PDB file of C-alpha atoms and ligand atoms in Angstrom:
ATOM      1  CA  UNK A 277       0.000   0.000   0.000  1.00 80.00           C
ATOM      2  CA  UNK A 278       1.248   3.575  -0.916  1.00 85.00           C
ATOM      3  CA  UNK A 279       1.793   5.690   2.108  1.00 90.00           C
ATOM      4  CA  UNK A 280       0.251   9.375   2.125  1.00 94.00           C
ATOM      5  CA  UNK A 281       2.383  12.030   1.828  1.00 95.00           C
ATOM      6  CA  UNK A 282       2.735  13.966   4.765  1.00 96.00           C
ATOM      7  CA  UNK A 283       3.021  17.960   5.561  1.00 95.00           C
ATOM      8  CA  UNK A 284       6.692  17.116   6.933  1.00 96.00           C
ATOM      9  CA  UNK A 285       7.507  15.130   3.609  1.00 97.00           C
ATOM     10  CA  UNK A 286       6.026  18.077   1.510  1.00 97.00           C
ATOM     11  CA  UNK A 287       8.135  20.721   3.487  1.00 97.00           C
ATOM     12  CA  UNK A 288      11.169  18.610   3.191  1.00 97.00           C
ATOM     13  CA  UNK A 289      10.533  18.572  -0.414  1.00 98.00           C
ATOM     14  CA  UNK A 290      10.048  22.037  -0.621  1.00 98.00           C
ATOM     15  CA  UNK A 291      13.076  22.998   1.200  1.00 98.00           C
ATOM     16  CA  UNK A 292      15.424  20.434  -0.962  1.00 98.00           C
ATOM     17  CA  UNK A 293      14.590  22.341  -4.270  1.00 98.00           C
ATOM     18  CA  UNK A 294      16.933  25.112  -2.923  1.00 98.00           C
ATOM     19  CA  UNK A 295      19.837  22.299  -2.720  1.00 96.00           C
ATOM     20  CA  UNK A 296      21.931  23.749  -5.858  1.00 97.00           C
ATOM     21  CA  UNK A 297      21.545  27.171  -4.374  1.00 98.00           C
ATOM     22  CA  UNK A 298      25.075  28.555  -3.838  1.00 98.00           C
ATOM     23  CA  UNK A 299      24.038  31.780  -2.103  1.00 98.00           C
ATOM     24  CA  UNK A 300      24.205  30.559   2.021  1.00 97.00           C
ATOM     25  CA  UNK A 301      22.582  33.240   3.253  1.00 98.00           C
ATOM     26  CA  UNK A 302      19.352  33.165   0.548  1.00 98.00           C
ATOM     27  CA  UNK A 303      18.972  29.253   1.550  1.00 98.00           C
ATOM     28  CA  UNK A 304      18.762  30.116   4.592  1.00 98.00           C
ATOM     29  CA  UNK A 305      15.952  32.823   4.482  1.00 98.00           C
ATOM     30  CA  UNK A 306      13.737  31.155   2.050  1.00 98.00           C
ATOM     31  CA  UNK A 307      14.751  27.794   4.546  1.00 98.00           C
ATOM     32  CA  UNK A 308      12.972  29.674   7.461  1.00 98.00           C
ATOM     33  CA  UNK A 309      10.191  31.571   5.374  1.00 98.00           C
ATOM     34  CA  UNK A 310       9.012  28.279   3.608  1.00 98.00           C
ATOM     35  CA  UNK A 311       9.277  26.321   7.055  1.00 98.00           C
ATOM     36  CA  UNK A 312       7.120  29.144   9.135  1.00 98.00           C
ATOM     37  CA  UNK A 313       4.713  29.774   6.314  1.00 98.00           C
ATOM     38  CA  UNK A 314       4.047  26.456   5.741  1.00 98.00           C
ATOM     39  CA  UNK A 315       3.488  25.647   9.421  1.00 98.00           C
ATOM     40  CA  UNK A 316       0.919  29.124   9.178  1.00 98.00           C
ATOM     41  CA  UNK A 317      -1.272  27.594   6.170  1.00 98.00           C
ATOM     42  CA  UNK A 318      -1.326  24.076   8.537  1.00 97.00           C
ATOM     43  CA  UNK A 319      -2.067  25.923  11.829  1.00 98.00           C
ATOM     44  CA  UNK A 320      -4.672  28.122  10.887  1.00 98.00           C
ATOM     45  CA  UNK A 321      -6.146  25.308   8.568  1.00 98.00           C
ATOM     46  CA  UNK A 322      -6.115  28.199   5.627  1.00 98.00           C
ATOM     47  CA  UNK A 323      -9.235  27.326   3.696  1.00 98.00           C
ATOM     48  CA  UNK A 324      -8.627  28.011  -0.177  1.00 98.00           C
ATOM     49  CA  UNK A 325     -11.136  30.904  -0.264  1.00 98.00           C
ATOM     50  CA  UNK A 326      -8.541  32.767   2.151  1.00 98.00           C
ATOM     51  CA  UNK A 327      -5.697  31.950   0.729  1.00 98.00           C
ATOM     52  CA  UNK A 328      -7.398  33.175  -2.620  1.00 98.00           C
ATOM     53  CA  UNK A 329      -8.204  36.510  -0.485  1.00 98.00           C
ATOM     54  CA  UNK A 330      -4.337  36.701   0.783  1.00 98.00           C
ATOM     55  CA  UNK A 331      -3.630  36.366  -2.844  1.00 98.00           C
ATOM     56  CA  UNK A 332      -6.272  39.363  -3.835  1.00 98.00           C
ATOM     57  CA  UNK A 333      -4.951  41.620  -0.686  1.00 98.00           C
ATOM     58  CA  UNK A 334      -1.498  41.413  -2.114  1.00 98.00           C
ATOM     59  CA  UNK A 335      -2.041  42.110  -5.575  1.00 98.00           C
ATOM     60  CA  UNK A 336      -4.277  45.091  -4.116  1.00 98.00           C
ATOM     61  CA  UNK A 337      -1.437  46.282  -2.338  1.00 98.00           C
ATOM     62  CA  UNK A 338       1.416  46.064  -5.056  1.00 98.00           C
ATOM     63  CA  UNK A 339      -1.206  47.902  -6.904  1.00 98.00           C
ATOM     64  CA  UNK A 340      -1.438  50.620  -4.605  1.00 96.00           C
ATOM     65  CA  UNK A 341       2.557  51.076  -4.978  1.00 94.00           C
ATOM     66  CA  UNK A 342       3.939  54.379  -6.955  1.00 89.00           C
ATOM     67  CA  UNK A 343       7.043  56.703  -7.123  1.00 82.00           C
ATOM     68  CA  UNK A 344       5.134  58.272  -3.615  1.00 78.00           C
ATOM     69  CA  UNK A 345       3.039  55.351  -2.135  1.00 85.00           C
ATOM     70  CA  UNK A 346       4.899  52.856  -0.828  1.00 88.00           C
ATOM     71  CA  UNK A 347       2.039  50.475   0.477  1.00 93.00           C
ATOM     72  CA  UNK A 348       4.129  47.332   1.091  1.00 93.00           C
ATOM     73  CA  UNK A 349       6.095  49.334   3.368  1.00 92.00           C
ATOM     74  CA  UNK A 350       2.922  50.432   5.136  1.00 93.00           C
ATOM     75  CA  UNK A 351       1.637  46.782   5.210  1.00 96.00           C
ATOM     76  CA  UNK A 352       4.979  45.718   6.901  1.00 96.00           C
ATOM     77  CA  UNK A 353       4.574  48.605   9.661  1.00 94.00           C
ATOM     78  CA  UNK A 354       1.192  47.781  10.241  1.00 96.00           C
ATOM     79  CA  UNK A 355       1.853  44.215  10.609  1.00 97.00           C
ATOM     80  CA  UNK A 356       5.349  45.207  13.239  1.00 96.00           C
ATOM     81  CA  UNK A 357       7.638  44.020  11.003  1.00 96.00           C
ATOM     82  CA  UNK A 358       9.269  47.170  10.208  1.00 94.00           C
ATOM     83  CA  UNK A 359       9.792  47.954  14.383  1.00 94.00           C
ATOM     84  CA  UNK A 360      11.595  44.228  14.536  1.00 95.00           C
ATOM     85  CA  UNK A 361      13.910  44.962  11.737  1.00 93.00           C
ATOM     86  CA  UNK A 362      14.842  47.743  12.967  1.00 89.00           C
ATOM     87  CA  UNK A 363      15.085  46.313  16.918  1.00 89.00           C
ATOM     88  CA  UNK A 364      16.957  43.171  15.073  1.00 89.00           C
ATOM     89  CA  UNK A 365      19.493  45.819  12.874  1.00 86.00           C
ATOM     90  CA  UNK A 366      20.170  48.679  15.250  1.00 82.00           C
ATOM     91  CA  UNK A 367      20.333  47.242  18.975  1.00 86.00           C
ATOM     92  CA  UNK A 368      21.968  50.214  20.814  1.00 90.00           C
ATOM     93  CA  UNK A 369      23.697  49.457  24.119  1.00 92.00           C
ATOM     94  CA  UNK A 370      22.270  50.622  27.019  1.00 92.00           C
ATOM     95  CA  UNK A 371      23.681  54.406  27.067  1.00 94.00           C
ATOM     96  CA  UNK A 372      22.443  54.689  23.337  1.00 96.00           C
ATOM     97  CA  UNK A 373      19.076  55.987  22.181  1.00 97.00           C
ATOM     98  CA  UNK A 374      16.612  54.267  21.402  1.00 95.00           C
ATOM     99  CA  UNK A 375      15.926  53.928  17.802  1.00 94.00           C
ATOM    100  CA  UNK A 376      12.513  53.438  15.688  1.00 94.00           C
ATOM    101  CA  UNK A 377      11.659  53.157  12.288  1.00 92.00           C
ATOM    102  CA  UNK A 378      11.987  55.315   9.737  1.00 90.00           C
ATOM    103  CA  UNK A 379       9.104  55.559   8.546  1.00 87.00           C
ATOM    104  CA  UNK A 380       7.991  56.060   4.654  1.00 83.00           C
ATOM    105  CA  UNK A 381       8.113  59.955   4.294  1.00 89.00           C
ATOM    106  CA  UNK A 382      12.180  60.551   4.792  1.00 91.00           C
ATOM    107  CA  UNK A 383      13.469  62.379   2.376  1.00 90.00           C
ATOM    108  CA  UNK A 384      17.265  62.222   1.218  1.00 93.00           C
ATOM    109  CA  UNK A 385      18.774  66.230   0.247  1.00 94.00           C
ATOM    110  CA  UNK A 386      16.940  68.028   3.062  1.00 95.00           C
ATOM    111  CA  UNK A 387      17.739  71.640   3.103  1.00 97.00           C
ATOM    112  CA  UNK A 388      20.920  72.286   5.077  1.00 98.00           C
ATOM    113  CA  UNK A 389      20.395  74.956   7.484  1.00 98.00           C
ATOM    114  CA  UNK A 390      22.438  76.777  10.449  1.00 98.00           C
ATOM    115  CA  UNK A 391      21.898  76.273  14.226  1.00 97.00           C
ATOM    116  CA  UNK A 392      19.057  78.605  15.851  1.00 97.00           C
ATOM    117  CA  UNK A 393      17.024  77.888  12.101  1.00 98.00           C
ATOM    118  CA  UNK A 394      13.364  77.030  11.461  1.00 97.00           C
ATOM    119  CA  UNK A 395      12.559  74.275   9.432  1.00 98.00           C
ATOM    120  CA  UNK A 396       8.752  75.229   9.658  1.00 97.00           C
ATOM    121  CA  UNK A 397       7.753  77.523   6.792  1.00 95.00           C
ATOM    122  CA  UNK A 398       7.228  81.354   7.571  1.00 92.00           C
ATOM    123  CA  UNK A 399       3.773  81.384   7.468  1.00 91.00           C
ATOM    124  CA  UNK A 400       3.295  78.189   9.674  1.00 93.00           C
ATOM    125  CA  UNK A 401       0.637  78.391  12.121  1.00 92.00           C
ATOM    126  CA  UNK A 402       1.859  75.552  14.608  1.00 94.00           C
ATOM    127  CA  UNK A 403       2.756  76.086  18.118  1.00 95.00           C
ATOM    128  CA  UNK A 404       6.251  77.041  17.806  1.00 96.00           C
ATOM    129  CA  UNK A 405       8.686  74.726  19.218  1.00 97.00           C
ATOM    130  CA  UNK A 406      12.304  74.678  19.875  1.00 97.00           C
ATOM    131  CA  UNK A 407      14.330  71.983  20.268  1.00 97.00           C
ATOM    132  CA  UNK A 408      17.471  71.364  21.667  1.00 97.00           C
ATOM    133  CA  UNK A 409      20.262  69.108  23.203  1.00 98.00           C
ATOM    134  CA  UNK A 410      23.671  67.619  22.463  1.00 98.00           C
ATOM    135  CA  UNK A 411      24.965  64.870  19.811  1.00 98.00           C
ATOM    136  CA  UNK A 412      27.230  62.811  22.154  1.00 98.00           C
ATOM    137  CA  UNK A 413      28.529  59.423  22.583  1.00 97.00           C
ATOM    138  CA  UNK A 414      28.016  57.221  25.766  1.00 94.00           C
ATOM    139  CA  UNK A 415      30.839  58.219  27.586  1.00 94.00           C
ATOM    140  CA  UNK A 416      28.894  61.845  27.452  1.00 95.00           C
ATOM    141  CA  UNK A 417      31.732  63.768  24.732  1.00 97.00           C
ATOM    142  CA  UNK A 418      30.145  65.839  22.147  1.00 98.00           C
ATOM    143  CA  UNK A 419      30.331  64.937  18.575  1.00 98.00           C
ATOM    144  CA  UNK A 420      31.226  67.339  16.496  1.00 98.00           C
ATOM    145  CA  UNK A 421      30.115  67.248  12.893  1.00 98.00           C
ATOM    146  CA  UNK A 422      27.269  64.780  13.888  1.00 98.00           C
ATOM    147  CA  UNK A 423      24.882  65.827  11.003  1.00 98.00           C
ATOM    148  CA  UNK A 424      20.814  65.614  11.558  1.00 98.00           C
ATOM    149  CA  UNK A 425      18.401  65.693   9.628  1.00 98.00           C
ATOM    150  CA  UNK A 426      15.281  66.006  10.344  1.00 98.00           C
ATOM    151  CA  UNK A 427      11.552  65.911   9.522  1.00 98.00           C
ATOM    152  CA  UNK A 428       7.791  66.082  10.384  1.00 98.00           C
ATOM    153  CA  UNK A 429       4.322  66.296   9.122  1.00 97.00           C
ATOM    154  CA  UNK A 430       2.553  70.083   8.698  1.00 97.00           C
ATOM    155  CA  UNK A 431       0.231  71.031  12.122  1.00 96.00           C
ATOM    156  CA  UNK A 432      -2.618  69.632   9.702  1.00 95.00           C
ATOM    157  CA  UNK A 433      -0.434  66.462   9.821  1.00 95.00           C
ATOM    158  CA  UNK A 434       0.456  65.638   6.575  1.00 95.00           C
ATOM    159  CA  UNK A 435       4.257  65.323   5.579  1.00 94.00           C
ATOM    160  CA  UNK A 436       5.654  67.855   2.107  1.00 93.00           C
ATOM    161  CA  UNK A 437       5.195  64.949   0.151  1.00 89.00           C
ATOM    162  CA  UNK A 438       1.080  64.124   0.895  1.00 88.00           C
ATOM    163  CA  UNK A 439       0.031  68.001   0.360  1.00 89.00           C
ATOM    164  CA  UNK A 440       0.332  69.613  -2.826  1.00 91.00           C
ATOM    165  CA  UNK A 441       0.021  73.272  -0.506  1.00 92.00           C
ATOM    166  CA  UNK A 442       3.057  72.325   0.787  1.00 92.00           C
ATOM    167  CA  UNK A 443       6.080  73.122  -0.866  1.00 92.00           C
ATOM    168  CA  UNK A 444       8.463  70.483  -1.240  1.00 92.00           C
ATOM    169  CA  UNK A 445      10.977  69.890   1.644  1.00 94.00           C
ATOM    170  CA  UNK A 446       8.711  72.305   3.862  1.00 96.00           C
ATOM    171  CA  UNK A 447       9.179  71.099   8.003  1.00 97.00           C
ATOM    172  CA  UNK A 448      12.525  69.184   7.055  1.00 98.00           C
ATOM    173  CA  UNK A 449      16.141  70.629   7.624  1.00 98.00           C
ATOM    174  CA  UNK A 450      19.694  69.412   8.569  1.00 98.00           C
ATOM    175  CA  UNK A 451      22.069  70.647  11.024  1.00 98.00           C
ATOM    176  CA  UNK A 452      25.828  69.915  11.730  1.00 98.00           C
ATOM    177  CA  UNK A 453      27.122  70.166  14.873  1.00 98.00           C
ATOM    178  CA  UNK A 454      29.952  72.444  16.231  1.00 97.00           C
ATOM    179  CA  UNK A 455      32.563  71.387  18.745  1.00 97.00           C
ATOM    180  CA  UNK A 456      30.401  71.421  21.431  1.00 97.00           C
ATOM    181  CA  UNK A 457      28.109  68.680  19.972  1.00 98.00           C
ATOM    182  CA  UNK A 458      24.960  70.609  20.728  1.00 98.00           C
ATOM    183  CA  UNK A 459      22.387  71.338  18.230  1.00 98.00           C
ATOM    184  CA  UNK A 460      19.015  73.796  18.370  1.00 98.00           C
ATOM    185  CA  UNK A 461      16.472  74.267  16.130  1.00 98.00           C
ATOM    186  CA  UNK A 462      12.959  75.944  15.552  1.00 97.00           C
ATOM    187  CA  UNK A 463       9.815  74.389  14.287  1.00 97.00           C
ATOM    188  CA  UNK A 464       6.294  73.816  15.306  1.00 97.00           C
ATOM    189  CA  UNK A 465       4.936  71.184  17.585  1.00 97.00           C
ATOM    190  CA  UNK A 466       4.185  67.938  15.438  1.00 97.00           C
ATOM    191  CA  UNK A 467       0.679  66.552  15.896  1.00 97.00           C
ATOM    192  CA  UNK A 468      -0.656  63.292  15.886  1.00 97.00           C
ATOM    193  CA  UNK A 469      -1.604  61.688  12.017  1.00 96.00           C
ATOM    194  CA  UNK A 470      -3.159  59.072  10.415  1.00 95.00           C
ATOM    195  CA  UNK A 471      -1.623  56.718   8.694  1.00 94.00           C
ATOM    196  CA  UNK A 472      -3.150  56.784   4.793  1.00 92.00           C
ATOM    197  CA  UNK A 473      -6.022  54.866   4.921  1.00 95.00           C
ATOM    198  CA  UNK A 474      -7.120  55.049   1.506  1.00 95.00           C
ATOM    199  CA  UNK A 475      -5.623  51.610   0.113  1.00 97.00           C
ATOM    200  CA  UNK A 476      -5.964  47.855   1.155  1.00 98.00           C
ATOM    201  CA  UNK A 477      -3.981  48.467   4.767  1.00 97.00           C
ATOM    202  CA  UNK A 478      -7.039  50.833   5.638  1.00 97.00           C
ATOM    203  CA  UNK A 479      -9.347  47.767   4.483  1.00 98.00           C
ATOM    204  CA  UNK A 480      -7.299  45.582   6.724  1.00 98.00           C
ATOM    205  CA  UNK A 481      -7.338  48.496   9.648  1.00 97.00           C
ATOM    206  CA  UNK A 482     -10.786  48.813   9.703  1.00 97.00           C
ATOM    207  CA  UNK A 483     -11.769  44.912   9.432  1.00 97.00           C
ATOM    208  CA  UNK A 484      -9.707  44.680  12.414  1.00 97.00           C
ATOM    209  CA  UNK A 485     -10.875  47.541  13.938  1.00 97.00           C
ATOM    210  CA  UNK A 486      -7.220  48.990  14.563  1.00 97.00           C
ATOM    211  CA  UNK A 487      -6.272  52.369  15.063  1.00 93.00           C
ATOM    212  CA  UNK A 488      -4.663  54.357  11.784  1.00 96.00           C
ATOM    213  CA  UNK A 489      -2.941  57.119  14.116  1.00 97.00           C
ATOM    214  CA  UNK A 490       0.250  58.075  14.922  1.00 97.00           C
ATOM    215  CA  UNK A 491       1.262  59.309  18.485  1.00 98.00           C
ATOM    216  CA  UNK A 492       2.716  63.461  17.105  1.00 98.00           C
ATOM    217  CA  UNK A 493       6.794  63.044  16.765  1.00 98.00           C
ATOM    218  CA  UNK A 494       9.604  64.341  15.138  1.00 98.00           C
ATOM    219  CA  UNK A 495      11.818  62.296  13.172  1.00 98.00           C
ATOM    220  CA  UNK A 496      15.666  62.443  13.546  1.00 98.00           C
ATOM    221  CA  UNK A 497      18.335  60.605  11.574  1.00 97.00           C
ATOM    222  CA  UNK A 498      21.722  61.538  12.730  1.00 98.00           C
ATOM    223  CA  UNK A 499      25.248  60.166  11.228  1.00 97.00           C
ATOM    224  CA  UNK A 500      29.018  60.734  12.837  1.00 98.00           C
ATOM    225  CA  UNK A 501      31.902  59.436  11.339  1.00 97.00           C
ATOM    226  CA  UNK A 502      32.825  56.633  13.520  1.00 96.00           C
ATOM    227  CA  UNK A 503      29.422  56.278  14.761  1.00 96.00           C
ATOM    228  CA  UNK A 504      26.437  53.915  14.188  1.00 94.00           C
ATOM    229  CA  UNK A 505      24.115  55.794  12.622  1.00 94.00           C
ATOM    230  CA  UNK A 506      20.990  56.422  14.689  1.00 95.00           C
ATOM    231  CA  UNK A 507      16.944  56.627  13.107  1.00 95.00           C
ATOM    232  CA  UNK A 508      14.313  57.935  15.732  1.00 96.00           C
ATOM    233  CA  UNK A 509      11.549  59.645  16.564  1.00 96.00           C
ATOM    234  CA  UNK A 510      10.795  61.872  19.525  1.00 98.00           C
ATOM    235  CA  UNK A 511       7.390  61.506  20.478  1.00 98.00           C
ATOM    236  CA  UNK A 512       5.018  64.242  22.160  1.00 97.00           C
ATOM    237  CA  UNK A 513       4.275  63.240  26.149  1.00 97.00           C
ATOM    238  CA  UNK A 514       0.991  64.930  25.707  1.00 96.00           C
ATOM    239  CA  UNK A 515      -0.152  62.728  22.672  1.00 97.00           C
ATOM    240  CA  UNK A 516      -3.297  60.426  23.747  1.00 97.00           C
ATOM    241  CA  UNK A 517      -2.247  57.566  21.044  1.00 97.00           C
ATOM    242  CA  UNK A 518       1.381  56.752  22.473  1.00 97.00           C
ATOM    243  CA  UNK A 519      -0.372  53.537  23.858  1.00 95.00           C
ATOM    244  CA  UNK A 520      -1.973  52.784  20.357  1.00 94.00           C
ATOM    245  CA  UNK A 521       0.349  53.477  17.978  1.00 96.00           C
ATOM    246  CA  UNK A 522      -0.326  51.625  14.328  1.00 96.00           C
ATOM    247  CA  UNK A 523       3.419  51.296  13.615  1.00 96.00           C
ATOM    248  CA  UNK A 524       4.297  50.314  17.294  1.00 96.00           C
ATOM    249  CA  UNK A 525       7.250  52.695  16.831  1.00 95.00           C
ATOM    250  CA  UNK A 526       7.062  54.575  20.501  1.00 97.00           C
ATOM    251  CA  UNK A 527       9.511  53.786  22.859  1.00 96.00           C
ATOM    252  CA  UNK A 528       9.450  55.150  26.624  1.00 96.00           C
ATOM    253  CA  UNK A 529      12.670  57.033  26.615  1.00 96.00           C
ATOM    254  CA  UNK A 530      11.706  58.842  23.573  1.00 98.00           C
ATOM    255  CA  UNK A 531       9.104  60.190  25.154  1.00 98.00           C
ATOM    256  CA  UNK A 532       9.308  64.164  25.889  1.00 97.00           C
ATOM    257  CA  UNK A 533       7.765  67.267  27.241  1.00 96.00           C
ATOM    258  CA  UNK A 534       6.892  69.388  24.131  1.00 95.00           C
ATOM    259  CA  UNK A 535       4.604  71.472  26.636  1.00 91.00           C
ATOM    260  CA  UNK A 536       6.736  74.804  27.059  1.00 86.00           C
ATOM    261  CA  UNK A 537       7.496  75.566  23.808  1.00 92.00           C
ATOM    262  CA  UNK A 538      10.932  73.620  23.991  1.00 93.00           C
ATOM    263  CA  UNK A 539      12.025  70.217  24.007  1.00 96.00           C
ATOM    264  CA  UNK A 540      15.372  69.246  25.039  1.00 96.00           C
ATOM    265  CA  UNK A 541      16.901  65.777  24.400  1.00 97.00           C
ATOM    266  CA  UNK A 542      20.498  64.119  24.295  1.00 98.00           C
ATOM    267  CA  UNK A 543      21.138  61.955  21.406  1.00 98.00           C
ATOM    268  CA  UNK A 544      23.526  59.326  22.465  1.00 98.00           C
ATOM    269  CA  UNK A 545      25.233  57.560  19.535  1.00 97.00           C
ATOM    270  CA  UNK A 546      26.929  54.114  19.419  1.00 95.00           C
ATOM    271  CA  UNK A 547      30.369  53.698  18.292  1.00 94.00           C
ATOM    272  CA  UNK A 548      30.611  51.839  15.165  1.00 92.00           C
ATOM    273  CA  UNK A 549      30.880  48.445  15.563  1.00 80.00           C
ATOM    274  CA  UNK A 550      30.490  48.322  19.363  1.00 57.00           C
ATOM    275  CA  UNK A 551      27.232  46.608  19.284  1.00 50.00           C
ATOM    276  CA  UNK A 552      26.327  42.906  17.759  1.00 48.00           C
ATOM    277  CA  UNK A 553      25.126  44.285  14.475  1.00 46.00           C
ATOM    278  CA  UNK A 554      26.670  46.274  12.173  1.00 42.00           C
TER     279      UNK A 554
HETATM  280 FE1  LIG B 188       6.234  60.280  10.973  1.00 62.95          FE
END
């Protein structure tokens, strides 16, 4: 009597069609992909109409996709992956910030501006803000030329790129530091967004029915030479969705006080290569 195949045998089979692969490090990702979603379609007992949705929800999404929707990227915050890789890539030690994704609306070629600037256009009408603090490493020396850049959404809460009334690299600017490390800069407060909604991770949001905002931050992305560099946020204490946020980007110690008009945080930077990654 022939014996049934079973879901081991199948996987096994699976995984031995990558045997002439000579790329290590490719077997082994599509080893563990195959092997988890495998185990995913037997766990859940994945009837064929909603595997035939997955199918349809993807296809939706890479339709969705154009030179300034990046939906995929949306689908993979949504669903905490992006957070992981980033917890996975960056680890800082424990002197380090904390870092957190970087979200789909950085910009490379911000607008490189002096100390004491705005990057909020003239006519803003935000609260204005200042911030402030030092680029340093753990040990607590400035870092000179530690370059920032930074960015945030309009006080209607839409980043340059999402309204056409803004002009393009409006509420983004870069700032070097000086010998003493320390950096300051005007702007307006940031307020809490939504995440677009408008495409199948809103479907999926709603079905669910999760949250689409983000807790108000500002975005930071600082490089040193010597340095690891360091993607964050700094997140509004105020804000009543740092407990829901739909990217699960907020982190406790990147919470601040953007009550008084100013905000003042140390950015601590790891040394390059002093941490297990990178
Ligand atoms: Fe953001």
């Amino acid at each position: 009597m022939v014996t049934k195949m079973t879901s081991k045998e199948h996987l096994d089979e699976v995984l031995a069609s990558y045997r002439e692969c000579p790329n290590p490090r490719l077997v082994q990702i599509m080893t563990s992909l195959t092997a988890h979603l495998l185990a995913f379609v037997e766990e859940t007992g994945l009837t064929r109409d909603e595997w035939m949705s997955g199918i349809e929800f993807l296809t939706a999404t890479g339709k969705k996709c154009d030179d300034e929707r990046q939906e995929f990227i949306l689908l993979s915050d949504v669903l905490g992956v992006s957070m992981l890789v980033e917890m996975v890539n960056q680890k800082p030690t424990d002197s380090a910030t904390e870092p957190t994704v970087l979200g789909p609306f950085y910009r490379p070629g911000g607008p490189e501006l002096s100390m004491g600037d705005s990057i909020a256009p003239d006519d803003s009408d935000g609260q204005p803000l200042i911030f402030s603090g030092m680029v340093r490493n753990a040990s607590g020396e400035p870092l000179r030329d530690a370059h920032l850049e930074v960015w945030q959404t309009s006080p209607e809460g839409f980043y340059d790129v999402q309204d056409p009334a803004l002009d393009p690299m409006s509420y983004r600017g870069n700032f070097t530091t000086g010998v003493d490390g320390r950096f300051f800069f005007e702007t307006v407060r940031p307020v809490d967004y939504q995440i677009p909604t408008d495409g199948p991770v809103g479907v999926l949001l709603r079905t669910s029915a999760r949250e689409s905002w983000r807790p108000a931050h500002t975005h930071f992305l600082v490089t040193c030479a010597g340095y690891k560099t360091l993607i964050t946020h700094l997140f509004d204490a105020s804000s009543p969705h740092l407990h829901s946020d739909a990217v699960f980007g907020v982190r406790e110690s990147l919470v601040v006080d953007m009550n008084h008009d100013e905000a003042s945080f140390d950015l601590v930077l790891d040394v390059a290569g002093e941490s297990p990654v990178n």
